[in-house]
XYZ file of C-alpha atoms in Angstrom:
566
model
C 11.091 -47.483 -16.110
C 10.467 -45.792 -19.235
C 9.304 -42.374 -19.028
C 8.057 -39.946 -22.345
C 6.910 -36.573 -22.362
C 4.777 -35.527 -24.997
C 4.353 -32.367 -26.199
C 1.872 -31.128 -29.024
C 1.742 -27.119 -29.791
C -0.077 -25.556 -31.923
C 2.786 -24.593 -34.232
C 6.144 -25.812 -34.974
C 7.775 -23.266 -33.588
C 6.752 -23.557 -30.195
C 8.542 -25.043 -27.880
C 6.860 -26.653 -24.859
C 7.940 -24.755 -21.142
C 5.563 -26.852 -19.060
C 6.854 -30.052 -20.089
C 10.326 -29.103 -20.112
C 10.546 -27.948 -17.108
C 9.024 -31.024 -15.817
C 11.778 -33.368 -17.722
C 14.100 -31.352 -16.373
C 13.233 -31.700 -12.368
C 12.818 -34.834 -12.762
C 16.351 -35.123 -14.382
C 17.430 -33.388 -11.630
C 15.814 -35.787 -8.773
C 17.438 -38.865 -10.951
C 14.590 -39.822 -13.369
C 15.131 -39.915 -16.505
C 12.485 -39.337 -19.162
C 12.492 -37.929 -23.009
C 10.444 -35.077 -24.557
C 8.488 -35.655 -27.862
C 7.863 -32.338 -29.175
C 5.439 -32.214 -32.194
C 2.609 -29.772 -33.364
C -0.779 -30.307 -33.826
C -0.224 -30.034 -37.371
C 1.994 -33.797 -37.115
C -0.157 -36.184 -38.510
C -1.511 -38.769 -35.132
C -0.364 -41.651 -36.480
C 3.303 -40.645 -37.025
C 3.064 -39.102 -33.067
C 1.588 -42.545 -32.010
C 4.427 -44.157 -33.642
C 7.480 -42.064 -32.178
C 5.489 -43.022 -28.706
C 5.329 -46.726 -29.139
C 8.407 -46.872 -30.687
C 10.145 -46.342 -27.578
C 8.006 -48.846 -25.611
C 6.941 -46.990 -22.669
C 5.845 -47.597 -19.429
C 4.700 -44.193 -18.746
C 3.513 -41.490 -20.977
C 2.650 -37.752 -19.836
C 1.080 -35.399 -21.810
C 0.344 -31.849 -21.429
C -3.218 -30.678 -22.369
C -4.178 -26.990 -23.468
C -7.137 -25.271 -25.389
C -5.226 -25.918 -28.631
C -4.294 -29.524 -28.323
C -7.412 -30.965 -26.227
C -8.864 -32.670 -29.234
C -6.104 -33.703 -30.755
C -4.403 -35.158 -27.559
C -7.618 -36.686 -26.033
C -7.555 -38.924 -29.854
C -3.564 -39.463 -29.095
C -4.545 -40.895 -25.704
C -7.107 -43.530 -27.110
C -4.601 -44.660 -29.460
C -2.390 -45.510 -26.829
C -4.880 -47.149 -24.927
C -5.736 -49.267 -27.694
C -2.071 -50.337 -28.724
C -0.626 -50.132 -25.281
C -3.168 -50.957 -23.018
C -0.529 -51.736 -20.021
C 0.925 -47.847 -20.664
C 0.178 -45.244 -17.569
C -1.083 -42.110 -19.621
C -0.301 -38.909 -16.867
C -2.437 -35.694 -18.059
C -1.751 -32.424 -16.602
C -1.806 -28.631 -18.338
C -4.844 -25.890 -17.414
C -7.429 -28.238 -20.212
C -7.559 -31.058 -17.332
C -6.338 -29.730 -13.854
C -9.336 -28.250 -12.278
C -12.290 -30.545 -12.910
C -10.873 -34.092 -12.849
C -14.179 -35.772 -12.066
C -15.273 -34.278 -15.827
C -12.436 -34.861 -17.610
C -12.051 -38.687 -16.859
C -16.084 -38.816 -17.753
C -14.750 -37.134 -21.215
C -11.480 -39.159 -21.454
C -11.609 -42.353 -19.175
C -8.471 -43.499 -20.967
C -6.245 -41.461 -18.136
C -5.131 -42.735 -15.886
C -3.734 -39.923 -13.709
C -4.384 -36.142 -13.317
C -1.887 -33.850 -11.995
C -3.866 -31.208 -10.422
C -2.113 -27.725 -11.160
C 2.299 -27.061 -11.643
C 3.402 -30.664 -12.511
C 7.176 -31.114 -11.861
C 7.552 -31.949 -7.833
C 4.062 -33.719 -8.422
C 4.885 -35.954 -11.385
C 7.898 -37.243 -9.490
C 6.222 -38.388 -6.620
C 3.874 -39.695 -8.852
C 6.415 -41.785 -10.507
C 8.318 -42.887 -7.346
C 5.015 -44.014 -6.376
C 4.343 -45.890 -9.292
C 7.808 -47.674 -9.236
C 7.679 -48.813 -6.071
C 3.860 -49.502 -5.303
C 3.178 -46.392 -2.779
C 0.321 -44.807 -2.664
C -0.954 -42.400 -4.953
C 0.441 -38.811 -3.833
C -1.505 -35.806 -3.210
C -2.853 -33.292 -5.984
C -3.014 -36.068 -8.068
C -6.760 -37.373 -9.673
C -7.161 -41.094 -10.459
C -9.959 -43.464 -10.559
C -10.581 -46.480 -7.316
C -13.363 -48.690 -7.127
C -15.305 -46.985 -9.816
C -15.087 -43.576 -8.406
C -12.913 -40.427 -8.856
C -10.294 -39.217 -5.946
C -9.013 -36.441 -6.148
C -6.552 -35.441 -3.263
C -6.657 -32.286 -1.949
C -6.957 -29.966 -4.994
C -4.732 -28.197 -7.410
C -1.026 -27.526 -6.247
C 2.087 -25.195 -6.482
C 5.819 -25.474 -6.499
C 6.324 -23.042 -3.375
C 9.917 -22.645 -4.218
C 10.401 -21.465 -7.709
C 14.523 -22.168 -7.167
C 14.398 -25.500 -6.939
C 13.378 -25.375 -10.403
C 15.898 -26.395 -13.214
C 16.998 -24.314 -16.389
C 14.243 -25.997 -19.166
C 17.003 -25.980 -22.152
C 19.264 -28.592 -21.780
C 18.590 -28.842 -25.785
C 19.326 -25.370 -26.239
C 21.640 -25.421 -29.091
C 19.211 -27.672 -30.934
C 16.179 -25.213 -30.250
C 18.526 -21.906 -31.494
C 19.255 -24.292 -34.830
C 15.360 -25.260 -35.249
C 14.579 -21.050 -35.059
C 11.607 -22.104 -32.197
C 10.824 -19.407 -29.947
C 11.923 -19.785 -26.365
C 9.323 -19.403 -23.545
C 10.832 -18.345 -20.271
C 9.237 -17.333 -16.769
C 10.442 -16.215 -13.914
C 7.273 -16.009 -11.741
C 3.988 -17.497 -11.316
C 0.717 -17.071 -10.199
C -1.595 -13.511 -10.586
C -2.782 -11.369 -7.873
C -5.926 -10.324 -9.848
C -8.799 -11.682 -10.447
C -10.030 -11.144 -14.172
C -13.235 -13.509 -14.504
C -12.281 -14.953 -17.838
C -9.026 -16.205 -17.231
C -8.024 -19.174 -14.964
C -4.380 -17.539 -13.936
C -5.389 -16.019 -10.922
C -6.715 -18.942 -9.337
C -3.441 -19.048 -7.696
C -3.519 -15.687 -6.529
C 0.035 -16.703 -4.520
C 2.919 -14.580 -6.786
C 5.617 -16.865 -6.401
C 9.596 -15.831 -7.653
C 12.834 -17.168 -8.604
C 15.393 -15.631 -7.449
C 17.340 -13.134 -9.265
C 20.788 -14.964 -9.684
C 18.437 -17.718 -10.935
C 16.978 -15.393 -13.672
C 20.751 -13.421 -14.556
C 22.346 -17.107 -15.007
C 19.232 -18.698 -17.138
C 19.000 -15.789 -19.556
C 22.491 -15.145 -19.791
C 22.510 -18.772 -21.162
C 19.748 -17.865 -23.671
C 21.929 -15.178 -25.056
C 25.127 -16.971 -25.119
C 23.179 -19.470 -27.310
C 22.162 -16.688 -29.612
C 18.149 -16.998 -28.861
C 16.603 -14.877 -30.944
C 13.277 -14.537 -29.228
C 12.540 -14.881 -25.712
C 8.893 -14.905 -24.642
C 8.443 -14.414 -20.795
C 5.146 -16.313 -20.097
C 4.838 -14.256 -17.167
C 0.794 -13.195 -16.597
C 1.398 -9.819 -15.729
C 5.567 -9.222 -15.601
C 5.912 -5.619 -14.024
C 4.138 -6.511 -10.751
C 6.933 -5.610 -8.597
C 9.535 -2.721 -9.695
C 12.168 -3.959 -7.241
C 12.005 -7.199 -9.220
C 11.455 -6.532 -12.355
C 13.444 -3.792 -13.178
C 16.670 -5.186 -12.256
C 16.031 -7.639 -14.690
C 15.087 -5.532 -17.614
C 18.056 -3.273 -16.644
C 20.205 -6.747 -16.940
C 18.494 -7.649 -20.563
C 19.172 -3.745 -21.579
C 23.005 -3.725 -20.887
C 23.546 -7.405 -22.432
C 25.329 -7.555 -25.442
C 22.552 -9.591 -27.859
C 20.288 -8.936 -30.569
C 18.005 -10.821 -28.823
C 14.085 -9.693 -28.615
C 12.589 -10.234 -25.206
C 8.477 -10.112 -25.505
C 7.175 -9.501 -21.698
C 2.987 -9.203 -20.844
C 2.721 -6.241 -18.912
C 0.157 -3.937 -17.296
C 0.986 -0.453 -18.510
C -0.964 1.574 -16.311
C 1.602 -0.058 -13.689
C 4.703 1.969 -15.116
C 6.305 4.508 -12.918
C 8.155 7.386 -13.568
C 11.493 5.745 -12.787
C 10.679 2.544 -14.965
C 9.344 4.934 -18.209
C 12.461 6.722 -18.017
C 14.335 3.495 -18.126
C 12.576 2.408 -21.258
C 13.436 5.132 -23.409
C 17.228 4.197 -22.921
C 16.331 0.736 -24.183
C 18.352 -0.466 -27.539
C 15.630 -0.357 -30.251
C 14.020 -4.130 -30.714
C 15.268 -5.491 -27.606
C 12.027 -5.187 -25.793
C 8.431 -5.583 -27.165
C 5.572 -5.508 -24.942
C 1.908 -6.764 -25.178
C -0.353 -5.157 -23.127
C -4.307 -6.331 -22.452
C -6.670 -3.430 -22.344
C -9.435 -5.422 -23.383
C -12.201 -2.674 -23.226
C -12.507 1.025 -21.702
C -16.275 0.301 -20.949
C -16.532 1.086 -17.338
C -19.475 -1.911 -16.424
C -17.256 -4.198 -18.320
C -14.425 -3.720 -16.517
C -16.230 -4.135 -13.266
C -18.224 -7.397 -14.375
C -14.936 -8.985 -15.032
C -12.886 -7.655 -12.163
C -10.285 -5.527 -13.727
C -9.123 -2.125 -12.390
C -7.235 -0.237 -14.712
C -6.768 3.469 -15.023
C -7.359 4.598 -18.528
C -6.099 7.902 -18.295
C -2.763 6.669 -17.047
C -2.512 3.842 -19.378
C -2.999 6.041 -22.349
C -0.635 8.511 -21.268
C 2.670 5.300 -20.544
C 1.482 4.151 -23.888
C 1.793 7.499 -25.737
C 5.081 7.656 -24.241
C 6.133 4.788 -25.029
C 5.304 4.659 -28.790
C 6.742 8.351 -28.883
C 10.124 6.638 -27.815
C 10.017 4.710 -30.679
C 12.017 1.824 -29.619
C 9.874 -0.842 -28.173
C 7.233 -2.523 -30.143
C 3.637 -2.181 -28.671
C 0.891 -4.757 -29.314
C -2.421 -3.938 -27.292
C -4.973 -6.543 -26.907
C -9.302 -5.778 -27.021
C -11.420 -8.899 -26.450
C -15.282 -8.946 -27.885
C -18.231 -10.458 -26.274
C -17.530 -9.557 -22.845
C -20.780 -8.665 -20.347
C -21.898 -5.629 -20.671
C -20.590 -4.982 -24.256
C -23.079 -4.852 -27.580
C -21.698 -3.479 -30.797
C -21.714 0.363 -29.810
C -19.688 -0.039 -26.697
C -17.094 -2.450 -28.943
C -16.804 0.483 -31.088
C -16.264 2.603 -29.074
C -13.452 0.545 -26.824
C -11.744 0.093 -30.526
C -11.678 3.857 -31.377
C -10.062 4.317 -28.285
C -7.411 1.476 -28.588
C -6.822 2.197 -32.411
C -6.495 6.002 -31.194
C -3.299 5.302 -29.617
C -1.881 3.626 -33.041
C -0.247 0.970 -31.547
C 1.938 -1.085 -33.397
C -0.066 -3.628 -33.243
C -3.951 -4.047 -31.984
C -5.285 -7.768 -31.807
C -8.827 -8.180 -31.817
C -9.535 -11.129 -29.583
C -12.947 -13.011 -29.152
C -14.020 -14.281 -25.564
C -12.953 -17.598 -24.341
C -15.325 -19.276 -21.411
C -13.214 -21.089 -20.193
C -14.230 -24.076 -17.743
C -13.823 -23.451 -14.219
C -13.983 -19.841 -14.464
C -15.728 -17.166 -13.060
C -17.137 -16.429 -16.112
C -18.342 -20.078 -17.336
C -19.972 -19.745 -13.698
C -21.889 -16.644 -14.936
C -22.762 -18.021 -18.366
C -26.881 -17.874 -17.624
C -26.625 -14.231 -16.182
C -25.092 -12.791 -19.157
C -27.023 -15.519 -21.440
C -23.646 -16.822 -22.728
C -23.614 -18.866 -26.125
C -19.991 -20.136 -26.411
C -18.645 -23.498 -28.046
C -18.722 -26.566 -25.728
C -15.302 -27.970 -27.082
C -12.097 -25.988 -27.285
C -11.659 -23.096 -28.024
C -14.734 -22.148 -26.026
C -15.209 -19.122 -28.504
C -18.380 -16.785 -27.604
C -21.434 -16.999 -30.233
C -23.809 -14.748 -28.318
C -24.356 -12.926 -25.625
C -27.355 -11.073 -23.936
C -25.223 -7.881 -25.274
C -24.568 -8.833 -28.731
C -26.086 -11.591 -31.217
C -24.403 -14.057 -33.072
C -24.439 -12.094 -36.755
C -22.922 -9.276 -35.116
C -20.334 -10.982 -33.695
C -19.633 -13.193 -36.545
C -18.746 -9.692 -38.398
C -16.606 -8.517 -36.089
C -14.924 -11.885 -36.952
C -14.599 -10.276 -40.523
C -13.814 -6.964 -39.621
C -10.449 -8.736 -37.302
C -9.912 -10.701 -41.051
C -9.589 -7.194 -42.778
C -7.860 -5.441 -39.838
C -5.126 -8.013 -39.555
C -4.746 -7.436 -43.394
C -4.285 -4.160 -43.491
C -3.592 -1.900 -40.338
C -2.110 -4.800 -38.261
C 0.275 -5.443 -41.059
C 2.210 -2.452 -40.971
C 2.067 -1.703 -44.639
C -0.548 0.870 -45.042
C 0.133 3.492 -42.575
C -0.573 6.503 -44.337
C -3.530 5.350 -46.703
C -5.374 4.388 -43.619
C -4.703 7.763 -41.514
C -6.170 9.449 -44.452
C -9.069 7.162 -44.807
C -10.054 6.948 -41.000
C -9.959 10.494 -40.775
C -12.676 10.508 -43.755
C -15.164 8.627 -42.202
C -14.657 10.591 -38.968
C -13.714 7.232 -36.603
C -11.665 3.710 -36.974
C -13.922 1.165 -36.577
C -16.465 2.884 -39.055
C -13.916 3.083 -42.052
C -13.308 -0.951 -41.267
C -16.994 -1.373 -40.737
C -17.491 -0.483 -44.629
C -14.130 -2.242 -45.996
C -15.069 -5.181 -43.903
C -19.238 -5.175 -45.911
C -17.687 -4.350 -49.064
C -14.257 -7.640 -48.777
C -17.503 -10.036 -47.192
C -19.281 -9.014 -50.140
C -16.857 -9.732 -52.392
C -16.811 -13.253 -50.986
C -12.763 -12.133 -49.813
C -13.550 -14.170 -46.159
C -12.499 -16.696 -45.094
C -10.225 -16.621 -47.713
C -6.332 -16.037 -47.540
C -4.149 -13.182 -48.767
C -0.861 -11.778 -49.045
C 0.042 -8.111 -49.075
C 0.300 -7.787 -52.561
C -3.312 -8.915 -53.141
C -4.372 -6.741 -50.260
C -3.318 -3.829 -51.671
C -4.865 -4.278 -55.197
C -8.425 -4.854 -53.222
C -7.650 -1.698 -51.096
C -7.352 -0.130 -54.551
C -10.248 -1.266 -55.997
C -12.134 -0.853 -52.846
C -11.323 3.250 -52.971
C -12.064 3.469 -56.406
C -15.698 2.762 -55.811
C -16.185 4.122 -52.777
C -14.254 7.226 -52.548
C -13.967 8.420 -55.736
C -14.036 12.034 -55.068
C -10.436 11.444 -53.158
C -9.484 8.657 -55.516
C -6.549 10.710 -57.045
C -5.028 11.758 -53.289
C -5.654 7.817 -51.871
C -3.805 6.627 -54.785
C -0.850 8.910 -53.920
C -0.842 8.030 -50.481
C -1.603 3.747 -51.554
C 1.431 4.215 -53.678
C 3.872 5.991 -51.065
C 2.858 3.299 -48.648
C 4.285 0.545 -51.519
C 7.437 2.109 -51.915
C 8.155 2.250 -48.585
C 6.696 -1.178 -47.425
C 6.727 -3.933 -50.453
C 9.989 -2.201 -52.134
C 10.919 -3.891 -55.326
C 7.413 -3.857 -56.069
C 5.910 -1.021 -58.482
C 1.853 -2.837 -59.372
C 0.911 -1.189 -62.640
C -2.362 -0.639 -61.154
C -0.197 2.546 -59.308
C 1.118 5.283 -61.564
C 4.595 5.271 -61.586
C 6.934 7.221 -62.844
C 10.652 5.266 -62.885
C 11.154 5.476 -66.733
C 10.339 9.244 -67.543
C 12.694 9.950 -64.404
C 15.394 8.469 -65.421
C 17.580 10.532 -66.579
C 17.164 13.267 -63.984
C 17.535 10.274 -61.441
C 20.871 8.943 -62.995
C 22.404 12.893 -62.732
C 21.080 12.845 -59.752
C 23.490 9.719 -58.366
C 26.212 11.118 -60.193
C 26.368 14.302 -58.567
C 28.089 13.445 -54.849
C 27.870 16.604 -53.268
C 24.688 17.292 -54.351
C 23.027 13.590 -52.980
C 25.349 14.201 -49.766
C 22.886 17.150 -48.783
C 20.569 14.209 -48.186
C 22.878 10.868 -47.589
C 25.735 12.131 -46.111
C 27.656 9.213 -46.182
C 27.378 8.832 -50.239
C 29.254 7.642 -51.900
C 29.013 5.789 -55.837
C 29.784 2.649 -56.122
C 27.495 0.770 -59.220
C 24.098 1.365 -60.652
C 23.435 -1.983 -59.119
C 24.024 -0.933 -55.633
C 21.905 2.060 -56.366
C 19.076 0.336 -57.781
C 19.177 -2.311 -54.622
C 19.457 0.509 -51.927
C 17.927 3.634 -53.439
C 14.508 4.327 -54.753
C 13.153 7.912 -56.261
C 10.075 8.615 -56.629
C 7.936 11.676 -57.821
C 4.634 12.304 -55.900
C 1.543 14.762 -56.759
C 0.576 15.134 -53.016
C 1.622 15.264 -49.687
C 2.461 12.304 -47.895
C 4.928 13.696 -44.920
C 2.477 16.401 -44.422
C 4.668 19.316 -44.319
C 2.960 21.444 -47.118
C 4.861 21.469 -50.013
C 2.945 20.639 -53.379
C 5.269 17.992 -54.884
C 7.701 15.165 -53.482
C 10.607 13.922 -54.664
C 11.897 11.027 -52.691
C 14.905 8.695 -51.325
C 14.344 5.822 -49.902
C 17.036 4.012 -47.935
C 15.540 2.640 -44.267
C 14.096 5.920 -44.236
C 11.878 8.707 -46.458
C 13.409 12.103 -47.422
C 11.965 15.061 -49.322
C 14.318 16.247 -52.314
C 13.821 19.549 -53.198
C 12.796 20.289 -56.727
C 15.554 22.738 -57.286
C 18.489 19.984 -56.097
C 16.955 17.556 -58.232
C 16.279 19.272 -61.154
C 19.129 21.636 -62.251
């Protein structure tokens, strides 16, 4: 019996866990099948074709809030060309309301009804033999829709099989590697369809040593636990992280975690973590106290905002905090103010998210009492709520445009400390950038950092004009130190009536060593390629001193007039 797995992500780079670890249980239990991994980008024709080209008998495919569309239209393709083929669904878009879903799609034959891999191999022993349909699986009979006994679990999360058996092919194709070592969520957030299976299941920890010490003999260079919330249990998790912190890798592990979790013990642990070998991502997704309630989160603020501060003090783990508009409870001033708290702890990064109503629930459940306007087909995006209107929530859509531009790209630090402390708060300084790049007719449109920083320019040229001179400075620091090579004649530069004092600068060893102490001449090439120095009329590193004279080399130094001039 033929078996394929097809996969469809919303990127390239992706790399399908569910599937995988379905192909490889079965594997494991002595059925064979292959993986088709494309994106949703791959044209549907050319997927169609690497499906039929292999003559199935059965096909399974995984369905998600990015692919729904595009895999429901794959499906009655293969109905059409194939109509002997068994098409298998499974994924969160189709597990919890079968009797919907083959109204939608009728071209299914099969369901699987929650975590696919001891499931879909009963399913396909069935098949190959005649036996009955197993449990948790949803399938049509004499017109109508059974669906036995509900969604499922694998209890056991050992008897689970390492999901890279194509490892050295997934290192070569640079995809990121998803990796979990638990499932299910003990909370209960109304949005989010994780904690239906409140059961926290583990694999063991020899399990989790042996698969990631695989990833990192294979040189991954990103692993993505898929984890909902990692840190649940210290005694667990820990271990682990200690394990990833003493390996010898330049791997980057990514873990979702709930910071208000973090003890003592664990903080103190972090700080001893090699730089870029953790990053974090961490959902706040409001400080509005009836919020929080409505969607049954508990978090402690105060707590949260103190492991956070820590942590970015550290400086060795990257931070990327999550806030989600349109919840219940939540019009424009209570966003603003959940954002000015968020943006107050200057994470590295801060995503603006937009609520998802997801069906099945707790939230599509409440859709009447908060008067929820959301999109009937994936991605289920909010329009309007009771709380907030649609205009107002299709410029916060602009205002995440300008903010991903600009603060979330790391490239204007100190131009926008400068000009958020001006307007006295965050979200009102990208309130009025946000008017003024709509205005402009700038969204939907796409830009690179260059371009963004030529409309920052011309943005605080005709609205602050009184600090004009000082912004400039501070634009213009920001360029040297984040697009070097790159010196936009809209900036006033200075390279060419420096140059002289700059070239006596290099040749003086003992004099540079004061500030490179390893120094050492080799060619004005290798200068020019690892040095950069730059006069400033202000004050960028804020320590008071009038004028700036700077080297730039992975890191900003003051020269002092004196040592550069005489």
């Amino acid at each position: 019996m033929k078996i394929i797995l097809t996969a469809i992500g919303s990127k390239y780079i992706h790399t399908a866990l569910g599937l995988r670890s379905i192909r490889a249980y079965a594997t494991a239990q002595g059925i064979e099948t292959e993986l088709i991994e494309d994106s949703a980008q791959t044209p549907l024709l050319s997927v169609l074709a690497e499906i039929t080209a292999q003559e199935p008998d059965i096909v399974g495919l995984s369905v998600h809030i990015w692919n729904k569309n595009y895999v429901y239209s794959l499906i009655r393709l293969l109905r059409k060309v194939m109509p002997q083929v068994k098409i298998v669904a499974g994924g969160p878009e189709v597990s919890f309301d079968p009797q919907r879903i083959l109204g939608e799609c009728p071209q299914i034959d099969y369901i699987i009804m929650g975590e696919g891999e001891e499931t879909f191999v009963k399913l396909v022993r069935a098949l190959a033999d005649g036996g009955e349909v197993p449990e948790h699986v949803a399938y049509r009979k004499d017109g109508r829709v059974i669906a036995n006994c509900g969604t499922t679990v694998v209890g056991d999360l050992d008897v689970l099989e390492f999901p890279y058996p194509d490892l050295a092919e997934v290192v070569a194709a640079k995809k990121i590697v998803y990796y979990e070592c638990t499932r299910g969520c003990p909370f209960n957030c109304s949005y989010c369809l994780s904690g239906i299976s409140r059961n926290v299941r583990k694999r063991s920890l020899a399990k989790v040593y042996a698969d990631l010490d695989r990833l990192i003999a294979a040189k991954v260079a990103l692993v993505k636990f898929v984890d909902r919330t990692y840190n649940l249990d210290e005694n667990y998790f820990l271990p682990i992280m200690q394990h990833l912190a003493q390996a010898d890798t330049d791997a980057t592990f990514h873990f979702e975690i709930k910071a208000d979790l973090l003890s003592e013990k664990v903080l103190q642990f972090l700080e001893t973590v090699p730089k870029g070998r953790f990053q974090f991502e961490i959902g706040v997704q409001t400080t509005n106290a009836p919020t929080l309630a409505a969607i049954n989160r508990r978090d402690d603020w105060q707590k949260l905002t103190a492991n956070v501060t820590r942590l970015l003090r550290s400086g060795n783990i990257h931070l990327h905090l999550d806030l989600i508009a349109g919840l219940p409870y939540e019009g424009v001033a209570e966003f603003e103010n959940s954002f000015n708290d968020v943006y107050g702890l200057q994470p590295h990064m801060l995503q603006l998210g937009f609520l998802k109503v997801l069906p099945g629930t707790q939230m599509e459940q409440q859709r009447d009492e908060h008067a929820l306007i959301y999109m009937d087909e994936p991605p289920y995006e909010i329009l309007a709520t009771k709380y907030i209107n649609y205009n107002e929530l299709r410029f916060l859509k602009v205002l995440e445009d300008v903010f991903d531009h600009t603060y979330n790209s790391g490239c204007f630090a100190h131009t926008l400390v400068y000009l958020t402390a001006l307007e006295g708060s965050a979200f009102c300084f990208y309130t009025k950038f946000a008017q003024w790049w709509q205005a402009r007719g700038e969204y939907p449109l796409g830009h690179n950092v260059r371009g963004v920083t030529k409309l920052l320019y011309e943005f605080v040229q005709e609205r602050y004009a009184e600090h004009f001179a000082k912004i400039c400075e501070l634009l213009r620091f920001d360029v040297l130190l984040y697009q070097p090579g790159w010196k936009p004649a809209f900036l006033k530069w200075h390279t060419d009536e420096l140059n002289e004092k700059v070239m006596a600068f290099w040749r003086d060893a003992e004099r540079v060593r004061r500030y490179v102490p390893d120094y050492n001449f080799a060619t004005w090439r290798q200068i020019q390629k690892n040095y950069t120095i730059e006069y400033f009329a202000c004050d960028p590193l804020g320590d008071g001193s009038a004028y700036y004279l700077f080297v730039y080399n992975d890191e900003v130094q003051a020269i002092k007039l004196p040592d550069f001039e005489n």
